Short mmCIF file of C-alpha atoms and ligand atoms in Angstrom, two decimals:
data_model
loop_
_atom_site.label_atom_id
_atom_site.label_comp_id
_atom_site.label_asym_id
_atom_site.label_seq_id
_atom_site.Cartn_x
_atom_site.Cartn_y
_atom_site.Cartn_z
CA MET O 1 57.68 -20.06 12.07
CA LYS O 2 54.76 -19.45 14.35
CA LYS O 3 55.44 -18.26 17.87
CA ALA O 4 53.19 -18.59 20.93
CA ASP O 5 51.94 -15.35 22.51
CA MET O 6 53.80 -14.94 25.75
CA THR O 7 53.13 -12.88 28.81
CA PRO O 8 56.05 -10.46 28.59
CA HIS O 9 57.78 -11.14 31.90
CA PHE O 10 57.99 -14.92 31.38
CA THR O 11 60.72 -16.15 29.03
CA ARG O 12 59.04 -19.51 28.43
CA HIS O 13 55.60 -21.02 28.71
CA ILE O 14 55.73 -24.66 29.73
CA LEU O 15 52.71 -26.94 29.82
CA CYS O 16 52.34 -30.40 31.27
CA ILE O 17 49.42 -32.64 30.34
CA GLY O 18 48.73 -35.10 33.19
CA ALA O 19 48.85 -33.97 36.83
CA GLY O 20 49.83 -37.32 38.35
CA TYR O 21 52.66 -38.69 40.47
CA VAL O 22 55.18 -37.79 37.77
CA GLY O 23 53.77 -34.64 36.13
CA GLY O 24 52.84 -32.87 39.37
CA PRO O 25 56.14 -33.04 41.27
CA THR O 26 58.29 -32.61 38.12
CA MET O 27 56.56 -29.42 37.03
CA ALA O 28 56.46 -28.09 40.58
CA MET O 29 60.24 -28.47 40.69
CA ILE O 30 60.75 -26.72 37.33
CA ALA O 31 58.52 -23.83 38.44
CA TYR O 32 60.25 -23.64 41.82
CA LYS O 33 63.73 -23.53 40.29
CA CYS O 34 62.87 -21.30 37.32
CA PRO O 35 60.76 -18.28 38.30
CA GLN O 36 61.39 -16.86 34.82
CA TYR O 37 59.16 -19.56 33.25
CA ARG O 38 55.42 -19.87 33.48
CA VAL O 39 54.51 -23.52 34.17
CA THR O 40 50.95 -24.77 33.76
CA ILE O 41 49.71 -28.28 34.54
CA VAL O 42 46.45 -29.49 33.03
CA ASP O 43 44.48 -32.68 33.54
CA ILE O 44 41.22 -34.11 32.27
CA ASN O 45 40.26 -34.90 35.85
CA PRO O 46 38.78 -31.72 37.42
CA ASP O 47 38.87 -33.20 40.96
CA ARG O 48 42.59 -33.74 40.69
CA ILE O 49 43.15 -30.17 39.55
CA ALA O 50 40.95 -28.86 42.38
CA GLN O 51 43.09 -30.84 44.84
CA TRP O 52 46.32 -29.45 43.39
CA ASN O 53 44.85 -25.98 43.91
CA SER O 54 43.85 -26.74 47.50
CA ASP O 55 45.68 -27.14 50.81
CA SER O 56 45.53 -30.90 50.57
CA LEU O 57 47.46 -32.04 47.49
CA PRO O 58 46.27 -35.21 45.71
CA ILE O 59 49.52 -37.08 46.38
CA TYR O 60 51.65 -37.42 49.48
CA GLU O 61 55.32 -36.81 48.81
CA PRO O 62 57.76 -35.50 51.43
CA GLY O 63 58.78 -31.89 50.63
CA LEU O 64 56.18 -31.44 47.86
CA ASP O 65 53.86 -29.15 49.84
CA GLU O 66 56.62 -26.61 50.39
CA ILE O 67 57.68 -26.24 46.78
CA VAL O 68 54.09 -26.15 45.51
CA LYS O 69 53.23 -23.45 48.04
CA ALA O 70 56.29 -21.43 47.05
CA ALA O 71 55.53 -21.47 43.32
CA ARG O 72 51.74 -21.79 43.02
CA GLY O 73 50.10 -18.59 41.82
CA ARG O 74 53.54 -17.10 41.13
CA ASN O 75 54.58 -19.09 38.06
CA LEU O 76 52.92 -22.46 38.70
CA PHE O 77 49.29 -22.96 37.70
CA PHE O 78 46.91 -25.91 37.72
CA SER O 79 44.02 -25.87 35.29
CA THR O 80 41.51 -27.98 33.38
CA ASP O 81 41.67 -25.81 30.28
CA ILE O 82 43.83 -28.09 28.14
CA GLU O 83 43.10 -26.24 24.90
CA LYS O 84 44.20 -22.84 26.18
CA GLY O 85 47.22 -24.48 27.81
CA ILE O 86 48.30 -25.96 24.47
CA GLN O 87 47.83 -22.67 22.63
CA GLU O 88 49.84 -20.63 25.10
CA SER O 89 52.85 -22.88 25.54
CA ASP O 90 56.03 -23.50 23.60
CA ILE O 91 57.17 -26.65 25.45
CA ILE O 92 54.57 -29.35 26.25
CA PHE O 93 55.40 -32.25 28.56
CA VAL O 94 53.11 -35.25 28.19
CA SER O 95 52.77 -37.21 31.40
CA VAL O 96 49.49 -39.07 31.01
CA ASN O 97 49.30 -42.63 32.25
CA THR O 98 50.20 -45.56 30.04
CA PRO O 99 48.84 -48.63 31.87
CA THR O 100 49.19 -52.21 30.69
CA LYS O 101 46.57 -53.05 28.07
CA THR O 102 43.65 -55.05 29.44
CA PHE O 103 42.02 -55.95 26.12
CA GLY O 104 42.73 -57.06 22.56
CA VAL O 105 46.16 -57.68 21.08
CA GLY O 106 48.89 -57.59 23.73
CA ALA O 107 46.38 -57.64 26.63
CA GLY O 108 48.19 -58.02 29.96
CA MET O 109 51.48 -56.99 28.42
CA ALA O 110 51.64 -54.17 25.91
CA ALA O 111 51.23 -50.55 26.95
CA ASP O 112 47.80 -49.05 26.49
CA LEU O 113 48.55 -46.02 24.37
CA GLN O 114 45.03 -44.69 23.93
CA TYR O 115 45.48 -41.70 26.28
CA TRP O 116 48.79 -40.99 24.69
CA GLU O 117 47.33 -40.93 21.20
CA LYS O 118 44.30 -38.86 22.26
CA THR O 119 46.67 -36.34 23.76
CA ALA O 120 48.70 -36.16 20.54
CA ARG O 121 45.55 -35.53 18.53
CA GLN O 122 44.40 -32.87 20.93
CA ILE O 123 47.75 -31.08 20.67
CA LEU O 124 47.49 -31.20 16.90
CA LYS O 125 43.95 -29.82 16.95
CA CYS O 126 44.62 -26.93 19.32
CA ALA O 127 48.14 -25.83 18.42
CA THR O 128 48.45 -22.54 16.55
CA SER O 129 52.21 -22.08 17.05
CA ASP O 130 55.37 -24.25 16.97
CA LYS O 131 55.80 -26.64 19.89
CA ILE O 132 58.38 -28.88 21.46
CA ILE O 133 56.62 -32.03 22.70
CA VAL O 134 58.36 -33.89 25.52
CA GLU O 135 57.51 -37.53 26.28
CA LYS O 136 57.62 -37.83 30.07
CA SER O 137 55.48 -40.95 30.35
CA THR O 138 57.34 -44.24 30.07
CA LEU O 139 56.57 -45.63 26.68
CA PRO O 140 57.52 -48.52 24.49
CA VAL O 141 60.53 -47.78 22.35
CA ARG O 142 59.60 -45.99 19.10
CA THR O 143 56.48 -44.35 20.50
CA ALA O 144 57.93 -40.94 19.71
CA GLN O 145 57.72 -41.94 16.07
CA ALA O 146 54.01 -42.69 16.41
CA MET O 147 53.56 -39.30 18.06
CA GLU O 148 55.43 -37.63 15.21
CA ARG O 149 53.28 -39.38 12.61
CA ILE O 150 50.13 -38.00 14.21
CA LEU O 151 51.56 -34.52 14.64
CA PHE O 152 52.90 -34.39 11.10
CA SER O 153 49.67 -35.70 9.59
CA THR O 154 48.27 -32.28 8.67
CA HIS O 155 50.12 -29.30 7.32
CA ASN O 156 48.82 -26.16 8.99
CA GLY O 157 52.20 -24.46 9.14
CA VAL O 158 52.74 -25.42 12.77
CA ARG O 159 55.97 -27.34 13.44
CA PHE O 160 56.45 -29.94 16.14
CA GLU O 161 59.60 -31.51 17.49
CA VAL O 162 59.24 -34.59 19.70
CA LEU O 163 61.78 -35.28 22.48
CA SER O 164 62.05 -38.17 24.91
CA ASN O 165 62.84 -37.15 28.49
CA PRO O 166 62.05 -40.07 30.80
CA GLU O 167 61.58 -39.40 34.49
CA PHE O 168 63.66 -41.42 36.92
CA LEU O 169 62.17 -40.14 40.18
CA ALA O 170 61.05 -42.72 42.73
CA GLU O 171 57.96 -42.06 44.82
CA GLY O 172 58.67 -41.09 48.40
CA THR O 173 61.95 -39.44 47.38
CA ALA O 174 60.61 -37.56 44.35
CA ILE O 175 61.61 -34.09 45.50
CA GLN O 176 65.14 -35.13 46.36
CA ASP O 177 65.43 -37.09 43.09
CA LEU O 178 64.22 -34.08 41.11
CA GLU O 179 66.44 -31.62 42.91
CA GLN O 180 69.61 -33.72 42.63
CA PRO O 181 69.05 -36.21 39.84
CA ASP O 182 71.68 -38.87 39.03
CA ARG O 183 71.13 -37.86 35.44
CA ILE O 184 68.67 -36.11 33.15
CA LEU O 185 68.21 -38.01 29.91
CA ILE O 186 67.09 -36.23 26.76
CA GLY O 187 66.65 -38.03 23.47
CA SER O 188 66.11 -36.19 20.21
CA ARG O 189 66.27 -36.51 16.46
CA GLN O 190 69.76 -35.76 15.18
CA THR O 191 68.42 -33.19 12.71
CA GLU O 192 69.04 -29.46 12.97
CA SER O 193 65.60 -28.77 14.43
CA GLY O 194 65.84 -31.85 16.69
CA LEU O 195 69.12 -30.64 18.15
CA LYS O 196 67.74 -27.13 18.58
CA ALA O 197 64.72 -28.45 20.52
CA ARG O 198 67.04 -30.57 22.61
CA GLY O 199 69.09 -27.47 23.39
CA ALA O 200 65.97 -25.68 24.62
CA LEU O 201 65.17 -28.52 27.04
CA VAL O 202 68.78 -28.77 28.24
CA GLU O 203 68.56 -25.06 29.02
CA VAL O 204 65.52 -25.64 31.26
CA TYR O 205 67.27 -28.28 33.38
CA ALA O 206 70.59 -26.41 33.39
CA ASN O 207 68.90 -23.91 35.71
CA TRP O 208 69.74 -26.26 38.57
CA VAL O 209 71.30 -29.49 37.23
CA PRO O 210 75.08 -29.54 36.51
CA GLN O 211 75.81 -29.87 32.77
CA GLU O 212 77.73 -33.14 33.18
CA ARG O 213 74.59 -34.79 34.53
CA ILE O 214 72.53 -33.89 31.48
CA LEU O 215 72.90 -36.76 29.06
CA THR O 216 71.75 -36.43 25.46
CA THR O 217 71.12 -39.36 23.14
CA ASP O 218 69.10 -40.32 20.11
CA ILE O 219 65.43 -40.66 20.76
CA TRP O 220 65.20 -44.48 20.63
CA SER O 221 68.04 -45.01 23.10
CA SER O 222 66.40 -42.63 25.51
CA GLU O 223 63.04 -44.42 25.35
CA LEU O 224 64.66 -47.82 25.75
CA SER O 225 66.95 -46.70 28.60
CA LYS O 226 63.99 -45.96 30.81
CA LEU O 227 62.52 -49.45 30.37
CA VAL O 228 65.95 -51.01 30.89
CA ALA O 229 66.69 -48.98 34.05
CA ASN O 230 63.45 -50.17 35.64
CA ALA O 231 64.03 -53.74 34.47
CA PHE O 232 67.53 -53.76 36.03
CA LEU O 233 66.27 -52.31 39.32
CA ALA O 234 63.45 -54.84 39.53
CA GLN O 235 65.87 -57.62 38.59
CA ARG O 236 68.03 -56.83 41.63
CA ILE O 237 65.04 -57.19 43.93
CA SER O 238 63.96 -60.45 42.30
CA SER O 239 67.54 -61.73 42.52
CA ILE O 240 67.83 -61.03 46.25
CA ASN O 241 64.30 -62.31 46.90
CA ALA O 242 65.12 -65.57 45.14
CA ILE O 243 68.17 -65.89 47.40
CA ALA O 244 66.02 -65.02 50.44
CA ALA O 245 63.93 -68.13 49.85
CA LEU O 246 67.12 -70.18 49.73
CA CYS O 247 68.37 -68.53 52.95
CA GLU O 248 65.19 -69.57 54.76
CA LYS O 249 65.97 -73.19 53.90
CA THR O 250 69.70 -73.09 54.64
CA GLU O 251 69.76 -70.97 57.82
CA ALA O 252 71.75 -68.28 56.09
CA ASP O 253 70.69 -64.67 56.69
CA VAL O 254 69.77 -62.71 53.56
CA SER O 255 70.73 -59.34 55.11
CA GLN O 256 74.22 -60.61 55.75
CA VAL O 257 74.43 -62.13 52.29
CA ALA O 258 73.22 -58.84 50.75
CA LYS O 259 75.78 -56.89 52.76
CA ALA O 260 78.64 -59.19 51.78
CA VAL O 261 77.62 -59.18 48.13
CA GLY O 262 76.85 -55.44 47.99
CA MET O 263 80.29 -54.50 49.32
CA ASP O 264 81.69 -55.61 45.99
CA ALA O 265 82.00 -52.23 44.28
CA ARG O 266 80.92 -53.80 40.99
CA ILE O 267 77.62 -54.82 42.55
CA GLY O 268 76.99 -52.03 45.08
CA PRO O 269 74.81 -51.95 48.20
CA GLU O 270 71.62 -50.27 46.94
CA PHE O 271 68.37 -52.02 46.13
CA LEU O 272 69.25 -55.33 47.77
CA ASN O 273 66.61 -55.37 50.51
CA ALA O 274 64.70 -58.62 50.44
CA SER O 275 60.98 -57.97 50.67
CA VAL O 276 57.52 -59.35 50.23
CA GLY O 277 57.90 -58.29 46.60
CA PHE O 278 58.22 -55.09 44.61
CA GLY O 279 55.21 -52.99 43.68
CA GLY O 280 54.53 -49.58 42.23
CA SER O 281 53.14 -48.35 38.96
CA CYS O 282 56.30 -48.87 36.91
CA PHE O 283 58.32 -52.03 37.42
CA LYS O 284 55.82 -54.66 36.34
CA LYS O 285 54.36 -52.53 33.56
CA ASP O 286 57.74 -51.61 32.12
CA ILE O 287 59.14 -55.14 32.23
CA LEU O 288 56.01 -56.50 30.56
CA ASN O 289 56.48 -53.85 27.97
CA LEU O 290 60.09 -54.91 27.39
CA VAL O 291 59.00 -58.54 27.16
CA TYR O 292 56.32 -57.63 24.64
CA ILE O 293 58.78 -55.74 22.48
CA CYS O 294 61.26 -58.65 22.59
CA ARG O 295 58.54 -61.08 21.50
CA HIS O 296 57.53 -58.72 18.74
CA TYR O 297 61.05 -58.94 17.34
CA GLY O 298 61.10 -62.74 17.72
CA LEU O 299 63.55 -62.66 20.62
CA ASN O 300 61.78 -65.31 22.68
CA GLU O 301 64.68 -66.28 24.95
CA VAL O 302 65.32 -62.65 25.78
CA ALA O 303 61.63 -62.20 26.53
CA LYS O 304 61.65 -65.24 28.84
CA TYR O 305 64.70 -63.97 30.68
CA TRP O 306 63.01 -60.70 31.63
CA GLU O 307 59.68 -62.36 32.28
CA SER O 308 61.30 -64.45 35.01
CA VAL O 309 61.96 -61.25 36.97
CA ILE O 310 58.20 -60.85 37.30
CA GLU O 311 57.65 -64.54 37.98
CA ILE O 312 59.96 -64.42 41.00
CA ASN O 313 58.02 -61.42 42.24
CA GLU O 314 54.75 -63.32 41.99
CA TYR O 315 56.41 -66.28 43.70
CA GLN O 316 57.60 -64.06 46.53
CA LYS O 317 54.07 -62.94 47.35
CA THR O 318 52.67 -66.48 47.23
CA HIS O 319 55.56 -67.73 49.34
CA PHE O 320 54.77 -65.12 52.00
CA VAL O 321 51.15 -66.24 52.28
CA MET O 322 52.25 -69.90 52.42
CA THR O 323 54.67 -69.09 55.25
CA MET O 324 51.83 -67.47 57.19
CA LEU O 325 49.51 -70.35 56.57
CA ASN O 326 52.04 -73.03 57.54
CA ALA O 327 53.16 -71.19 60.65
CA MET O 328 49.60 -70.63 61.86
CA PHE O 329 48.70 -74.34 61.90
CA ASN O 330 47.43 -74.43 58.32
CA THR O 331 44.29 -72.46 58.97
CA LEU O 332 43.57 -68.76 58.98
CA ALA O 333 39.78 -69.07 59.01
CA GLY O 334 38.25 -66.70 61.55
CA LYS O 335 41.65 -65.41 62.68
CA ARG O 336 42.14 -61.67 62.99
CA ILE O 337 45.24 -60.52 61.11
CA ALA O 338 46.62 -56.98 61.21
CA LEU O 339 48.29 -55.77 58.01
CA PHE O 340 50.81 -53.08 58.91
CA GLY O 341 51.09 -50.97 55.79
CA PHE O 342 49.35 -51.09 52.45
CA ALA O 343 51.37 -48.64 50.32
CA PHE O 344 53.80 -50.24 47.84
CA LYS O 345 56.65 -48.63 49.79
CA ALA O 346 57.16 -46.16 52.62
CA ASP O 347 56.59 -42.39 52.32
CA THR O 348 53.82 -42.63 49.77
CA GLY O 349 50.09 -43.22 49.83
CA ASP O 350 50.32 -44.93 46.44
CA THR O 351 49.15 -48.55 46.39
CA ARG O 352 49.39 -49.33 42.67
CA GLU O 353 50.62 -52.93 42.25
CA SER O 354 51.33 -53.05 45.98
CA PRO O 355 52.09 -56.61 47.14
CA ALA O 356 49.63 -55.88 49.98
CA ILE O 357 46.74 -56.08 47.51
CA TYR O 358 47.54 -59.66 46.55
CA ILE O 359 48.30 -60.70 50.12
CA ALA O 360 45.14 -59.13 51.52
CA THR O 361 43.05 -60.83 48.85
CA ARG O 362 44.64 -64.23 49.50
CA LEU O 363 44.22 -63.92 53.28
CA ILE O 364 40.56 -63.04 52.81
CA GLU O 365 40.17 -66.12 50.59
CA GLU O 366 41.52 -68.11 53.53
CA GLN O 367 38.69 -66.50 55.53
CA ALA O 368 40.95 -64.47 57.77
CA GLU O 369 39.52 -61.24 59.23
CA LEU O 370 41.76 -58.38 58.15
CA VAL O 371 42.48 -55.11 59.91
CA ILE O 372 44.51 -52.78 57.73
CA THR O 373 46.48 -49.82 59.03
CA ASP O 374 48.68 -47.39 57.06
CA PRO O 375 49.67 -43.77 57.76
CA GLU O 376 48.87 -42.53 54.23
CA ALA O 377 47.29 -45.25 52.12
CA LEU O 378 43.98 -46.18 53.79
CA ALA O 379 41.79 -44.43 51.22
CA ASN O 380 43.58 -46.20 48.36
CA ALA O 381 43.48 -49.51 50.25
CA ARG O 382 39.73 -49.17 50.60
CA ALA O 383 39.37 -48.58 46.86
CA ASP O 384 41.69 -51.50 45.99
CA LEU O 385 39.70 -53.97 48.09
CA LYS O 386 36.29 -52.72 47.04
CA GLY O 387 34.29 -55.67 45.82
CA VAL O 388 36.42 -58.24 47.63
CA GLU O 389 33.97 -60.25 49.71
CA GLY O 390 35.07 -60.78 53.29
CA LYS O 391 35.77 -59.14 56.61
CA VAL O 392 38.08 -56.14 56.30
CA GLN O 393 38.47 -53.14 58.59
CA PHE O 394 40.56 -50.03 58.03
CA VAL O 395 41.93 -48.30 61.12
CA GLU O 396 44.32 -45.40 61.60
CA ASP O 397 45.84 -46.58 64.84
CA PRO O 398 48.24 -49.57 64.63
CA TYR O 399 47.67 -50.40 68.32
CA GLU O 400 43.95 -50.70 67.69
CA ALA O 401 44.65 -52.81 64.59
CA ALA O 402 46.81 -55.20 66.58
CA THR O 403 44.44 -55.59 69.52
CA GLY O 404 42.92 -59.06 69.54
CA SER O 405 44.88 -60.10 66.42
CA HIS O 406 46.55 -63.48 66.05
CA ALA O 407 49.18 -62.09 63.71
CA ILE O 408 50.75 -58.93 62.37
CA ALA O 409 52.04 -58.91 58.79
CA ILE O 410 54.29 -55.97 57.90
CA MET O 411 53.72 -54.97 54.28
CA THR O 412 55.38 -51.53 54.11
CA GLU O 413 58.63 -50.28 55.66
CA TRP O 414 57.11 -47.18 57.33
CA HIS O 415 59.50 -45.91 60.02
CA GLN O 416 56.47 -45.62 62.32
CA PHE O 417 56.28 -49.40 62.51
CA ARG O 418 59.82 -49.64 63.86
CA GLU O 419 59.04 -47.29 66.70
CA LEU O 420 55.90 -48.91 68.10
CA ASP O 421 55.66 -50.22 71.67
CA TYR O 422 55.67 -53.93 70.83
CA GLU O 423 55.43 -54.91 74.46
CA ARG O 424 52.06 -53.20 74.63
CA ILE O 425 51.10 -54.73 71.28
CA TYR O 426 52.08 -58.23 72.41
CA ARG O 427 49.93 -57.91 75.54
CA SER O 428 46.91 -56.91 73.47
CA MET O 429 47.13 -59.80 70.98
CA ALA O 430 45.68 -63.32 70.91
CA LYS O 431 48.27 -65.99 71.83
CA PRO O 432 50.36 -67.49 70.39
CA ALA O 433 51.18 -64.14 68.74
CA PHE O 434 52.84 -64.09 65.33
CA ILE O 435 54.66 -61.40 63.41
CA PHE O 436 55.55 -61.81 59.73
CA ASP O 437 57.99 -59.10 58.76
CA GLY O 438 57.66 -58.68 54.99
CA ARG O 439 60.22 -55.87 55.01
CA ASN O 440 62.74 -56.92 57.68
CA VAL O 441 62.24 -53.66 59.55
CA VAL O 442 61.62 -54.62 63.19
CA ASN O 443 64.10 -55.95 65.72
CA HIS O 444 63.51 -59.67 65.41
CA SER O 445 65.43 -60.93 68.43
CA ARG O 446 63.83 -58.36 70.72
CA LEU O 447 60.35 -59.25 69.51
CA TYR O 448 61.13 -62.91 70.08
CA GLU O 449 62.18 -62.09 73.64
CA LEU O 450 58.87 -60.32 74.17
CA GLY O 451 57.08 -63.56 73.31
CA PHE O 452 56.33 -63.22 69.57
CA ASN O 453 56.87 -65.97 67.02
CA VAL O 454 58.86 -64.03 64.43
CA TYR O 455 59.04 -64.80 60.70
CA PRO O 456 61.38 -62.47 58.79
CA ILE O 457 62.13 -62.63 55.06
CA GLY O 458 65.21 -64.70 54.22
CA LYS O 459 66.28 -65.41 57.80
CA PRO O 460 65.60 -68.28 60.17
CA ALA O 461 62.27 -67.92 61.96
CA LEU O 462 62.44 -67.28 65.72
CA THR O 463 59.70 -69.41 67.17
CA ARG O 464 58.73 -71.17 70.36
CA LEU O 465 56.38 -73.62 68.73
C1 UDX I 1 53.50 -41.65 35.09
C2 UDX I 1 53.74 -41.92 33.62
O1 UDX I 1 52.78 -41.30 32.88
C3 UDX I 1 53.86 -43.38 33.38
O2 UDX I 1 54.04 -43.68 32.04
C4 UDX I 1 55.04 -43.79 34.14
O3 UDX I 1 55.45 -45.07 33.81
C5 UDX I 1 54.71 -43.66 35.59
O4 UDX I 1 54.44 -42.35 35.87
P1 UDX I 1 51.78 -41.29 36.85
O5 UDX I 1 52.11 -39.85 36.90
O6 UDX I 1 52.23 -42.14 37.99
O7 UDX I 1 52.29 -41.93 35.51
O8 UDX I 1 50.28 -41.54 36.54
P2 UDX I 1 49.01 -40.90 37.17
O9 UDX I 1 49.30 -40.48 38.56
O10 UDX I 1 47.90 -41.83 36.88
O11 UDX I 1 48.82 -39.56 36.33
C6 UDX I 1 48.39 -39.44 35.04
C7 UDX I 1 47.44 -38.25 34.94
O12 UDX I 1 47.15 -38.01 33.58
C8 UDX I 1 46.11 -38.45 35.66
O13 UDX I 1 45.89 -37.41 36.57
C9 UDX I 1 45.08 -38.42 34.53
O14 UDX I 1 43.85 -37.86 34.90
C10 UDX I 1 45.80 -37.61 33.48
N1 UDX I 1 45.32 -37.84 32.11
C11 UDX I 1 45.20 -39.09 31.64
C12 UDX I 1 45.03 -36.75 31.30
O15 UDX I 1 45.12 -35.62 31.73
N2 UDX I 1 44.61 -36.98 30.02
C13 UDX I 1 44.44 -38.24 29.51
O16 UDX I 1 44.06 -38.40 28.36
C14 UDX I 1 44.75 -39.33 30.36
C1 UDX I 2 60.82 -46.83 40.34
C2 UDX I 2 62.25 -46.43 39.98
O1 UDX I 2 63.09 -46.50 41.13
C3 UDX I 2 62.27 -45.06 39.39
O2 UDX I 2 63.57 -44.71 38.99
C4 UDX I 2 61.34 -45.04 38.20
O3 UDX I 2 61.31 -43.79 37.61
C5 UDX I 2 59.96 -45.46 38.61
O4 UDX I 2 59.99 -46.73 39.21
P1 UDX I 2 59.18 -46.35 42.37
O5 UDX I 2 58.27 -47.34 41.73
O6 UDX I 2 58.62 -45.06 42.84
O7 UDX I 2 60.37 -45.99 41.39
O8 UDX I 2 59.83 -47.03 43.66
P2 UDX I 2 61.18 -47.82 44.02
O9 UDX I 2 61.81 -47.12 45.14
O10 UDX I 2 62.01 -48.12 42.87
O11 UDX I 2 60.58 -49.18 44.64
C6 UDX I 2 59.86 -50.11 43.85
C7 UDX I 2 59.46 -51.30 44.68
O12 UDX I 2 60.59 -52.10 45.02
C8 UDX I 2 58.80 -50.96 46.00
O13 UDX I 2 57.70 -51.82 46.23
C9 UDX I 2 59.89 -51.19 47.01
O14 UDX I 2 59.40 -51.44 48.29
C10 UDX I 2 60.60 -52.38 46.40
N1 UDX I 2 62.00 -52.54 46.85
C11 UDX I 2 62.91 -51.56 46.60
C12 UDX I 2 62.40 -53.70 47.48
O15 UDX I 2 61.59 -54.61 47.70
N2 UDX I 2 63.72 -53.83 47.85
C13 UDX I 2 64.65 -52.87 47.61
O16 UDX I 2 65.81 -53.06 47.95
C14 UDX I 2 64.23 -51.69 46.97
#
């Protein structure tokens, strides 16, 4: 057995490849909770690493600054030297991105595993001692096997053990989710060395997570569980959004329906907020992945079932734009519209797959003039809409965004938007003034009293027209 050289006062050397939304916060938490380990995060993107080493971190996540500051330079390090990182570590987390393939077989559906495979090859090339490799990225079931095949392809005396340890953190609550996880899932081979590697990873988490929350399974169940968890969560949102559309037609109120339904202990109250649609880097990608796998095994009905979760989400975004168009006399041309929020949810600057991207693009096609405001996501919004021809402004101040606008469309449930002075906003807008609440976050009856025509999701519109 070959052992990595370790700095004497650290009992373990942990490496993470990929300093993104998952790798960064997860490793920061491990370093914060386990001063006895040395934790290094590497990335091929030098700008990202420079940001992690600076006062302004590359991602916004409540509570992240504090734990990074506490551990950085002590036992948490950010670096671009991937080769040295691999050589010096005994546990390597792989958290590189696995986007949906845009080309070739499975385009638009299957996971693009090129970064994943490159990383495996790089580990193989640089490793001079035994390693435990931990899949952190969400991957199609049986990817660990592909990783193993690459790692076992040459015999240089170095031994690898591949574990699956999917991350369940949600953006915006990442620190809380990492500190008090519902569960930690670790999948391994059921061989002696597989179980030993699993034990080593359990030991890492046991530094702060109660034993009964650390769940161990075989490797394939672990990989599949992550896809299924995301598919079930997304399915709840699509289910309530489908009912929201029905509520709008029947004068029922989706919030009251969700409350009544969620009080059934078997169903539960979480994740039943009707919205303009779900976004984020995971849900769509992971469901597509599940659908692709089902098709691969000839399970076409099963594939269709899960695909419909995404279809409802697409419908929800289209439906929102149609509501705006119909309400505003079937023309948006030349009208100024303020988009309140661009992030895919509150408390993050992340805009990947944000419904706001689709809605902004559609409104621009209708020749509306957009003014976008968001407390954290303006830089990403700018990048997302680059190349879209039309009139778009990006402003920090929501009051300025609203001034002169015909309509406000709320895209993200930022608490800031609840607390605005809507009387002042109403006065500054073109009349009749419209508000389309894509997140049901403002007080609809009060806004109606102020003079707004109010269009919530899944509730009767309050309008004077
Ligand atoms: C993660 C997981 O990897 C993904 O599978 C899961 O479904 C969602 O969360 P995330 O952390 O959000 O992705 O991705 P991103 O923020 O894009 O971070 C990935 C990082 O890996 C980037 O900083 C990128 O530069 C880096 N990377 C990518 C490498 O270091 N090497 C590569 O070969 C490719
Ligand atoms: C999700 C999973 O929650 C997490 O466990 C997994 O590891 C990664 O994917 P994330 O994408 O960060 O996390 O955000 P999440 O809080 O799940 O929200 C996803 C989307 O659903 C957001 O656009 C959100 O606004 C929307 N949503 C959520 C609703 O529209 N209604 C709800 O009731 C809840």
